[in-house]
PDB file of C-alpha atoms and ligand atoms in Angstrom:
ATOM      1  CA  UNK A   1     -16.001  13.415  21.848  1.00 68.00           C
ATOM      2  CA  UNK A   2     -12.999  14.400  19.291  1.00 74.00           C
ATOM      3  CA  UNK A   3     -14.377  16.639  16.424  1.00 93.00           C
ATOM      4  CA  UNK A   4     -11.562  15.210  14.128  1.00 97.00           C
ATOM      5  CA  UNK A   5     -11.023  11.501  13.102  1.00 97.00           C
ATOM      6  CA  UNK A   6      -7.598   9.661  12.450  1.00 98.00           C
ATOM      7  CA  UNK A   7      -5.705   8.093   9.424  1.00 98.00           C
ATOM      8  CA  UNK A   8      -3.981   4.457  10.370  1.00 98.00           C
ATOM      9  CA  UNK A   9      -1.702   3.774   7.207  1.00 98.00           C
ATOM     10  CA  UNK A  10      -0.341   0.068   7.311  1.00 98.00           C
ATOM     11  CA  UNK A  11       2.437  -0.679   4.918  1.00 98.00           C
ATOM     12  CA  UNK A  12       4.872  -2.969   3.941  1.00 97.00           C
ATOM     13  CA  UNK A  13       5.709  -5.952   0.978  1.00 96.00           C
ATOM     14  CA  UNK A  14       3.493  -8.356  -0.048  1.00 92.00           C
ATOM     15  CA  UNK A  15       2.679 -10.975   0.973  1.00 94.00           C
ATOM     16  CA  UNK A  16       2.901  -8.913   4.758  1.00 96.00           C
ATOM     17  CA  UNK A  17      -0.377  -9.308   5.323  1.00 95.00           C
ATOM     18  CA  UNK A  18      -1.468  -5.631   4.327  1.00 96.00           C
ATOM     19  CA  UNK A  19      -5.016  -6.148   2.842  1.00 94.00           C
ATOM     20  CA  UNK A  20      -5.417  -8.922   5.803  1.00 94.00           C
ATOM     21  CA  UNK A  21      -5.013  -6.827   8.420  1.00 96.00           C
ATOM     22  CA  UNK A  22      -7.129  -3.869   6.517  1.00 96.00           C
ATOM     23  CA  UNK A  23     -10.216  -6.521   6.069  1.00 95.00           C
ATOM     24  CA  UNK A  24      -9.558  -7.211   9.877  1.00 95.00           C
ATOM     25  CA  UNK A  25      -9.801  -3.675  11.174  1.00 96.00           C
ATOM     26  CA  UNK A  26     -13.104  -3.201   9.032  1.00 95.00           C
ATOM     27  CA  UNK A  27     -14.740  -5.854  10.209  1.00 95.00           C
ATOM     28  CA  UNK A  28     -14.004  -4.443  13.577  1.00 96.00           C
ATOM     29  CA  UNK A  29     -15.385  -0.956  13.065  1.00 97.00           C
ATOM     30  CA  UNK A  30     -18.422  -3.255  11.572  1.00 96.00           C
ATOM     31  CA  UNK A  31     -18.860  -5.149  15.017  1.00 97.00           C
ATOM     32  CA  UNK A  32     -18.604  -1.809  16.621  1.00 98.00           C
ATOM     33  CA  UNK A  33     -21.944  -0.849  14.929  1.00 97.00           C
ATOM     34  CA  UNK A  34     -20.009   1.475  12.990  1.00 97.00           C
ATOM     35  CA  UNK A  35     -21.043   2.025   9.259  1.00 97.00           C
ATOM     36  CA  UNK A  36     -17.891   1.540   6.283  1.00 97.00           C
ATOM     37  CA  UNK A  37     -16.903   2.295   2.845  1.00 97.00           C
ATOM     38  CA  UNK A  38     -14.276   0.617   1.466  1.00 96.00           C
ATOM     39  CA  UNK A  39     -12.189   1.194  -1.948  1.00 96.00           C
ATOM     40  CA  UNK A  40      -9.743   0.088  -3.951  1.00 94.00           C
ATOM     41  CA  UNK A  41      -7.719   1.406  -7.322  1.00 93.00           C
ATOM     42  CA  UNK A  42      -9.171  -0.478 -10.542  1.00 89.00           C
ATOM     43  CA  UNK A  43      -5.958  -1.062 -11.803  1.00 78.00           C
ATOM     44  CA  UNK A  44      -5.351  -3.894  -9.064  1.00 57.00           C
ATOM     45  CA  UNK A  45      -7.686  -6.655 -10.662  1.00 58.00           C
ATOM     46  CA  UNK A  46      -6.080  -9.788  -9.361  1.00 55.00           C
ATOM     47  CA  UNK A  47      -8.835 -11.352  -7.638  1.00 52.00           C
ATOM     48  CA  UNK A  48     -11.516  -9.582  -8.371  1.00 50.00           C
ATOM     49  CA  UNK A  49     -12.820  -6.208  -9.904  1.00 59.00           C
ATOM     50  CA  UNK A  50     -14.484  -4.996  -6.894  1.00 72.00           C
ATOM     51  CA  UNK A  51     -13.232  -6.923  -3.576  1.00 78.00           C
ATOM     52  CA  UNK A  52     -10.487  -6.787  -1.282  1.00 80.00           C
ATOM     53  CA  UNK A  53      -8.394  -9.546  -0.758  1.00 77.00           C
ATOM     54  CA  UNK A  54      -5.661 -10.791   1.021  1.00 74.00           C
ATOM     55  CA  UNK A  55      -3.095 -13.701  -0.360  1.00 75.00           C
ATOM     56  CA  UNK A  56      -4.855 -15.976   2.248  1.00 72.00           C
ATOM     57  CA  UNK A  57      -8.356 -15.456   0.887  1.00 72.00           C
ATOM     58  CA  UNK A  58     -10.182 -13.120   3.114  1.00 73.00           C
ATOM     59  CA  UNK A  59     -12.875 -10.642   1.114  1.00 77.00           C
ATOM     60  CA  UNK A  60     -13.805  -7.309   1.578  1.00 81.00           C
ATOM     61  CA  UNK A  61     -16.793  -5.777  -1.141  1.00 89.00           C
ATOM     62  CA  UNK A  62     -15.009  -2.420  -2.253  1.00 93.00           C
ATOM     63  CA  UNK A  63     -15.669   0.124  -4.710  1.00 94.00           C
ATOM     64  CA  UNK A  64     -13.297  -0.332  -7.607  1.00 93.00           C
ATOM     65  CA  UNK A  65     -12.253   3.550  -8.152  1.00 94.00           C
ATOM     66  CA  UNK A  66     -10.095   5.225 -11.186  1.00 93.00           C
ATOM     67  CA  UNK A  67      -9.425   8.493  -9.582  1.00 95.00           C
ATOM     68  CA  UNK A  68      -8.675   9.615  -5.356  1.00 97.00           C
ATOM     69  CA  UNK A  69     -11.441  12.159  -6.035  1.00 97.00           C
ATOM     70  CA  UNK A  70     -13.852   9.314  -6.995  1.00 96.00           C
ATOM     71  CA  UNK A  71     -13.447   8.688  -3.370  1.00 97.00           C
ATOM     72  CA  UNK A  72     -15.364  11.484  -2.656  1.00 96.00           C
ATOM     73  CA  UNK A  73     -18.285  11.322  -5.050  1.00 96.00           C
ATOM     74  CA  UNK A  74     -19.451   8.059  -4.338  1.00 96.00           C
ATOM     75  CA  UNK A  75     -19.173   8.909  -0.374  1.00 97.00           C
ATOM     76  CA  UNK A  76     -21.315  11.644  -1.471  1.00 96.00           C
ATOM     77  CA  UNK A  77     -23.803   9.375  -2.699  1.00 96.00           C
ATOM     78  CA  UNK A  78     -24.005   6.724   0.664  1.00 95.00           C
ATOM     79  CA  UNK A  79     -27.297   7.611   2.501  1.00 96.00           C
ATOM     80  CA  UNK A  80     -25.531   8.298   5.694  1.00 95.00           C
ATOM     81  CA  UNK A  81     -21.772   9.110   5.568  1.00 93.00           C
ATOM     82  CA  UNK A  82     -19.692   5.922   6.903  1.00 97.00           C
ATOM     83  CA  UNK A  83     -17.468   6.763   9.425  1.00 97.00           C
ATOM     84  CA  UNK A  84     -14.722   4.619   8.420  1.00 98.00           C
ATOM     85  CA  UNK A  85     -12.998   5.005   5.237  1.00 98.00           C
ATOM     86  CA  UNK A  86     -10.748   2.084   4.138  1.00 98.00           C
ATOM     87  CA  UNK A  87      -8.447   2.478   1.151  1.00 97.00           C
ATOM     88  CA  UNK A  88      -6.436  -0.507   0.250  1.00 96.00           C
ATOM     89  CA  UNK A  89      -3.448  -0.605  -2.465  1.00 95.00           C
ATOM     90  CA  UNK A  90      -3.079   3.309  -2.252  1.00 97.00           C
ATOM     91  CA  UNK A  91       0.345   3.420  -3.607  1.00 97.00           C
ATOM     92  CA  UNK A  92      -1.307   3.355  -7.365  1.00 95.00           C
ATOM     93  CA  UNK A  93      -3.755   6.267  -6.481  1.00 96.00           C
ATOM     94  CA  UNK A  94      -2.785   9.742  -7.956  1.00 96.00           C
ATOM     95  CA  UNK A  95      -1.086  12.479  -5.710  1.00 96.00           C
ATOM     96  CA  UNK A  96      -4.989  13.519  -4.775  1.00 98.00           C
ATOM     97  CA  UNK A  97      -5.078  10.817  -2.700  1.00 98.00           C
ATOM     98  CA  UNK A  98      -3.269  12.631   0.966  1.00 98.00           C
ATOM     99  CA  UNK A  99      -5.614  15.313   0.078  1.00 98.00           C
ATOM    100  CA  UNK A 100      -8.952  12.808   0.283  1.00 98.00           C
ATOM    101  CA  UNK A 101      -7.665  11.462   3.113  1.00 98.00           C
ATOM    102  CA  UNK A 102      -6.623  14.098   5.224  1.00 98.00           C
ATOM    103  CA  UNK A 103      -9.851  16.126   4.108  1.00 97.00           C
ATOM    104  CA  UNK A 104     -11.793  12.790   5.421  1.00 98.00           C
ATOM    105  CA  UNK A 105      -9.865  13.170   8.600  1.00 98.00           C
ATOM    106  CA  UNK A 106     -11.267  16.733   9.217  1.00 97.00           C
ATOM    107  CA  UNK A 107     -14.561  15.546   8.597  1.00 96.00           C
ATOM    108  CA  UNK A 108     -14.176  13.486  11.753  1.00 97.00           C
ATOM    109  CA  UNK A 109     -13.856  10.345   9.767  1.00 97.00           C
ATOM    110  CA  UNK A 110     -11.644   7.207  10.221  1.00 98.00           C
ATOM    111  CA  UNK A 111      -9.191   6.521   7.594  1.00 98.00           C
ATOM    112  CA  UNK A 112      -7.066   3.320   7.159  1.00 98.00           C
ATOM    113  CA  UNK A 113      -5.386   3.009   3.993  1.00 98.00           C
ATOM    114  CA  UNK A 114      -3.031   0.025   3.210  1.00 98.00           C
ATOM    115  CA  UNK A 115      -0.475  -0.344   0.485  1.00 97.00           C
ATOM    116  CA  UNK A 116       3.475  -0.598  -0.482  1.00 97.00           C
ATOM    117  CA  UNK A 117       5.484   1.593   1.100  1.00 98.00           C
ATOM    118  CA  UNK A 118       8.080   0.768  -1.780  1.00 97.00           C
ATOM    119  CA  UNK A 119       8.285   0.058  -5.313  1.00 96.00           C
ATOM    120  CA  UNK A 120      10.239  -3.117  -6.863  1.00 97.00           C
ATOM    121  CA  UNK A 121      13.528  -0.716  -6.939  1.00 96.00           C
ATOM    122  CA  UNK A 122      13.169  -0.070  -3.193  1.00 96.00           C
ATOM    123  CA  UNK A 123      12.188   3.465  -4.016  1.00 95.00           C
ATOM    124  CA  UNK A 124       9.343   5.484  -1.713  1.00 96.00           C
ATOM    125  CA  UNK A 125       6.029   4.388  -3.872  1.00 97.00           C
ATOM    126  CA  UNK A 126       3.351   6.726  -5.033  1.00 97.00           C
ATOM    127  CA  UNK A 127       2.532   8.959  -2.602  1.00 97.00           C
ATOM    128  CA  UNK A 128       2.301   6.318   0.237  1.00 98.00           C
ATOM    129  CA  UNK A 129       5.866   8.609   1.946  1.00 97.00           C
ATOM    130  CA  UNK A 130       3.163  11.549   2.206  1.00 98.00           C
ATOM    131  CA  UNK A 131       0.195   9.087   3.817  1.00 98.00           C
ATOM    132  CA  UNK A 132       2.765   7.948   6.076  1.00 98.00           C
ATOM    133  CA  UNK A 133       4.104  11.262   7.445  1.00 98.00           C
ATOM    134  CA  UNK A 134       0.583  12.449   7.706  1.00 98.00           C
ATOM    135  CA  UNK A 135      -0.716   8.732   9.320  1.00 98.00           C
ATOM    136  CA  UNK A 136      -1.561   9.527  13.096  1.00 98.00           C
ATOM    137  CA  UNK A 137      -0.673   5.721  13.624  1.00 98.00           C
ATOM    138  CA  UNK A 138       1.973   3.124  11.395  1.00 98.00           C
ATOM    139  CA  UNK A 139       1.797  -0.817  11.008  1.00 98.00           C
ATOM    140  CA  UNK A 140       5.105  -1.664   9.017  1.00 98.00           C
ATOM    141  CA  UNK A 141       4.172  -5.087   8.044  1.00 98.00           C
ATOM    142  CA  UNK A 142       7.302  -7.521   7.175  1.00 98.00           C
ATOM    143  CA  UNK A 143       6.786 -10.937   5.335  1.00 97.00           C
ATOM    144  CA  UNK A 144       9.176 -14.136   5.058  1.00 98.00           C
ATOM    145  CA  UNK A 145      12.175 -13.678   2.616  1.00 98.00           C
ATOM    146  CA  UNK A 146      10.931 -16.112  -0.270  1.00 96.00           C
ATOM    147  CA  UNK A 147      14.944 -16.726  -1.118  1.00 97.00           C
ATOM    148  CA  UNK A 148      16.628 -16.517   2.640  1.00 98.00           C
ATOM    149  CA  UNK A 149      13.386 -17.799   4.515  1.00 98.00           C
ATOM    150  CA  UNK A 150      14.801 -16.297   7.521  1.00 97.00           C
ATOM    151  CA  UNK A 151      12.022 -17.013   9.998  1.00 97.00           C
ATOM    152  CA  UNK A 152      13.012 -13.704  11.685  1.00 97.00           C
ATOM    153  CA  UNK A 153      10.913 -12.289   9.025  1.00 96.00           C
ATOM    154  CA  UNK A 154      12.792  -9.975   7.782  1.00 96.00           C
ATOM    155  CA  UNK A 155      11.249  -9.267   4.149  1.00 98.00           C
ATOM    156  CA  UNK A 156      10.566  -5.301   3.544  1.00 98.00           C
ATOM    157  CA  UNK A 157      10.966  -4.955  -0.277  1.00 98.00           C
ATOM    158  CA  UNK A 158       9.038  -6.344  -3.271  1.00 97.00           C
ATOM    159  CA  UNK A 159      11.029  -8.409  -5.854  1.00 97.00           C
ATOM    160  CA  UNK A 160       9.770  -7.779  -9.364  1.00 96.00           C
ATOM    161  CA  UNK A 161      10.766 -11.064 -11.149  1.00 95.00           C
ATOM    162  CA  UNK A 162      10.227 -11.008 -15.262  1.00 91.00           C
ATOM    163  CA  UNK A 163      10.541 -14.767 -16.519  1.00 89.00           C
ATOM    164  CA  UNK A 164      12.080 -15.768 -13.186  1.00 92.00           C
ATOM    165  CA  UNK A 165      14.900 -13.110 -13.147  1.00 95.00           C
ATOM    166  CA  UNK A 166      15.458 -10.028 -11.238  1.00 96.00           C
ATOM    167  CA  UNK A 167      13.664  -6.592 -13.312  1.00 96.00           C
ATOM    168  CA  UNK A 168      16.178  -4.214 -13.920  1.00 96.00           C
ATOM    169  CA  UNK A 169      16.229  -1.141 -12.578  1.00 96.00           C
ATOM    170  CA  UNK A 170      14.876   1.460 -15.676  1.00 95.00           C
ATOM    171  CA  UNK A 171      11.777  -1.067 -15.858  1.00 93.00           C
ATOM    172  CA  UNK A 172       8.141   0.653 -15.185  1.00 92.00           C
ATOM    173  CA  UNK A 173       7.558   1.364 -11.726  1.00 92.00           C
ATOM    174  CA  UNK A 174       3.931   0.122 -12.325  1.00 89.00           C
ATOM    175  CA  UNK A 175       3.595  -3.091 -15.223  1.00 81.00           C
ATOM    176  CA  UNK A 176      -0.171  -3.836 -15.808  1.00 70.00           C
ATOM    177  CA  UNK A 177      -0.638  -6.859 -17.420  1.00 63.00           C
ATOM    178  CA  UNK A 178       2.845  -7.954 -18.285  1.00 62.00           C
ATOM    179  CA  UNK A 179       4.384 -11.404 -17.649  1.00 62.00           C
ATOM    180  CA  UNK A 180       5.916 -10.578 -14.343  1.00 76.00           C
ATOM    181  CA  UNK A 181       6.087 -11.961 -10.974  1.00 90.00           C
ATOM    182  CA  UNK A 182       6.396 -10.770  -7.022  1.00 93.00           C
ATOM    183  CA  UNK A 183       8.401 -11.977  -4.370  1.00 95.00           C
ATOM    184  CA  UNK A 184       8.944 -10.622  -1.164  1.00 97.00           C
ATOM    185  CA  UNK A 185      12.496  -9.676  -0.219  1.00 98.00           C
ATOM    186  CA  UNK A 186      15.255  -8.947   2.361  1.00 98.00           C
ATOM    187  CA  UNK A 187      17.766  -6.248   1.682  1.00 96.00           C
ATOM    188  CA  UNK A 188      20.465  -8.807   1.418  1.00 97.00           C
ATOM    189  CA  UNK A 189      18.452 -10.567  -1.079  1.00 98.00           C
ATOM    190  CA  UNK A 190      16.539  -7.744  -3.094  1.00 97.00           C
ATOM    191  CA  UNK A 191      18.248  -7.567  -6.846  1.00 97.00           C
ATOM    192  CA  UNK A 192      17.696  -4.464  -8.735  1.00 97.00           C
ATOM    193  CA  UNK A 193      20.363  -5.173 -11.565  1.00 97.00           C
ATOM    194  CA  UNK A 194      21.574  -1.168 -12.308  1.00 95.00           C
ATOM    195  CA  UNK A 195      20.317   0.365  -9.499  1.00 94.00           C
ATOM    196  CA  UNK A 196      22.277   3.005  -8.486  1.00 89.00           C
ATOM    197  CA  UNK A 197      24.644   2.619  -5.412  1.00 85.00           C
ATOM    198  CA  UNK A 198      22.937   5.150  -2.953  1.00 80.00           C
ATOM    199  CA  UNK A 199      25.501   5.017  -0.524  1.00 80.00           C
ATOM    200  CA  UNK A 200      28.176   6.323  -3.059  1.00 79.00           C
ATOM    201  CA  UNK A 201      25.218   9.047  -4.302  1.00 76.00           C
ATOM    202  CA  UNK A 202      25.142   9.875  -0.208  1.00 77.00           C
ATOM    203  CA  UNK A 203      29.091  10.012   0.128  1.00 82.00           C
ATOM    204  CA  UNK A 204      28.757  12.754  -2.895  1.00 81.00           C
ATOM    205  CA  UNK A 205      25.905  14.662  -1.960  1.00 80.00           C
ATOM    206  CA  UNK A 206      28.334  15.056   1.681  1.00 83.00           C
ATOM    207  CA  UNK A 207      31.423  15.992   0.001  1.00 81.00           C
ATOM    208  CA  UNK A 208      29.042  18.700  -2.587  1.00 74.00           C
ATOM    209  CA  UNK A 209      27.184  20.411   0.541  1.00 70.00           C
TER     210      UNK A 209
HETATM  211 ZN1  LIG B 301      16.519 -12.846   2.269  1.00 94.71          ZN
END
């Protein structure tokens, strides 16, 4: 019997299925006999204030949480200590998140933590780049291109659209609240207007080294 557990990060835009396939590995651990805890970050109140949900209208109770170390206190306060965690939308957690969940992992628990692996600009989001380096196991969820359609299914980046057009790069990374919409992207469709050509900054950072 392994002392230490295992953190299963699943990633990718929305619209992927993220949240869908977090609610589905729960419910498995649940039919397993095994006892859960899941959370979410309280700034995500689409749907509801203290569910999981995915676009398709699955539901998961959760605990709303401000704070990665909240995590731990109300864990603290569950009769018996679950042995699966689930975290879902993790990229809006602070840094303390990796440390909660690696910390649950040496307690012998079960982590699975959802969320976007990148923001609107295509940028690493939050500290998902650290969950995912530490994950012992990776879904990379894709989702239909909502401009190409390719039905390869090749959408990997979240489109931030403000009154129908594309947000421009120096926008917040995180808008709560604002009139704004998502989209799930390809890289040949994903607009960032001024975003900084990174293969030019590349070229440069070769020529400097
Ligand atoms: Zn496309």
């Amino acid at each position: 019997m392994p002392k230490k557990g295992n953190l299963s990060v699943i990633c990718g835009p929305m619209f992927s299925g993220k949240s869908r396939e977090l609610i589905r590995l729960i419910h498995i651990a649940e039919i397993a006999g095994q006892r859960t805890a899941t959370f979410k970050p309280r700034i995500d109140t689409r749907y509801s204030h203290s569910d999981v949900s995915s676009h398709d209208g699955f539901h998961k109770g959760a605990h709303a949480v401000e704070t990665a170390s909240e995590i731990l206190s109300i864990l603290a306060t569950y009769p018996e200590f679950p042995e699966v965690v689930a975290i879902d939308e993790a990229q809006f957690f602070d840094r303390g998140i990796t440390a909660v969940c690696l910390g649950l992992v040496d307690r012998g628990r079960r982590v699975v933590v959802a969320g976007l692996d990148r923001n609107f600009r295509g940028e690493p989001f939050g500290s998902m780049p650290e969950l995912l380096a530490c994950a012992d196991e990776v879904l990379k969820l894709r989702a239909v291109c909502m401009r190409c359609k390719d039905p390869r299914v090749t959408a990997t980046l979240p489109q931030r659209l403000v009154d129908g057009l594309p947000a421009p790069f120096d926008s917040p990374e995180v808008m709560v609240g604002g009139a704004e919409a998502y989209e799930a992207r390809c890289l040949d469709c994903h607009e960032v207007p001024g975003k900084p050509d990174y293969s030019v900054i590349f070229q440069e950072m070769l020529i400097d080294s």
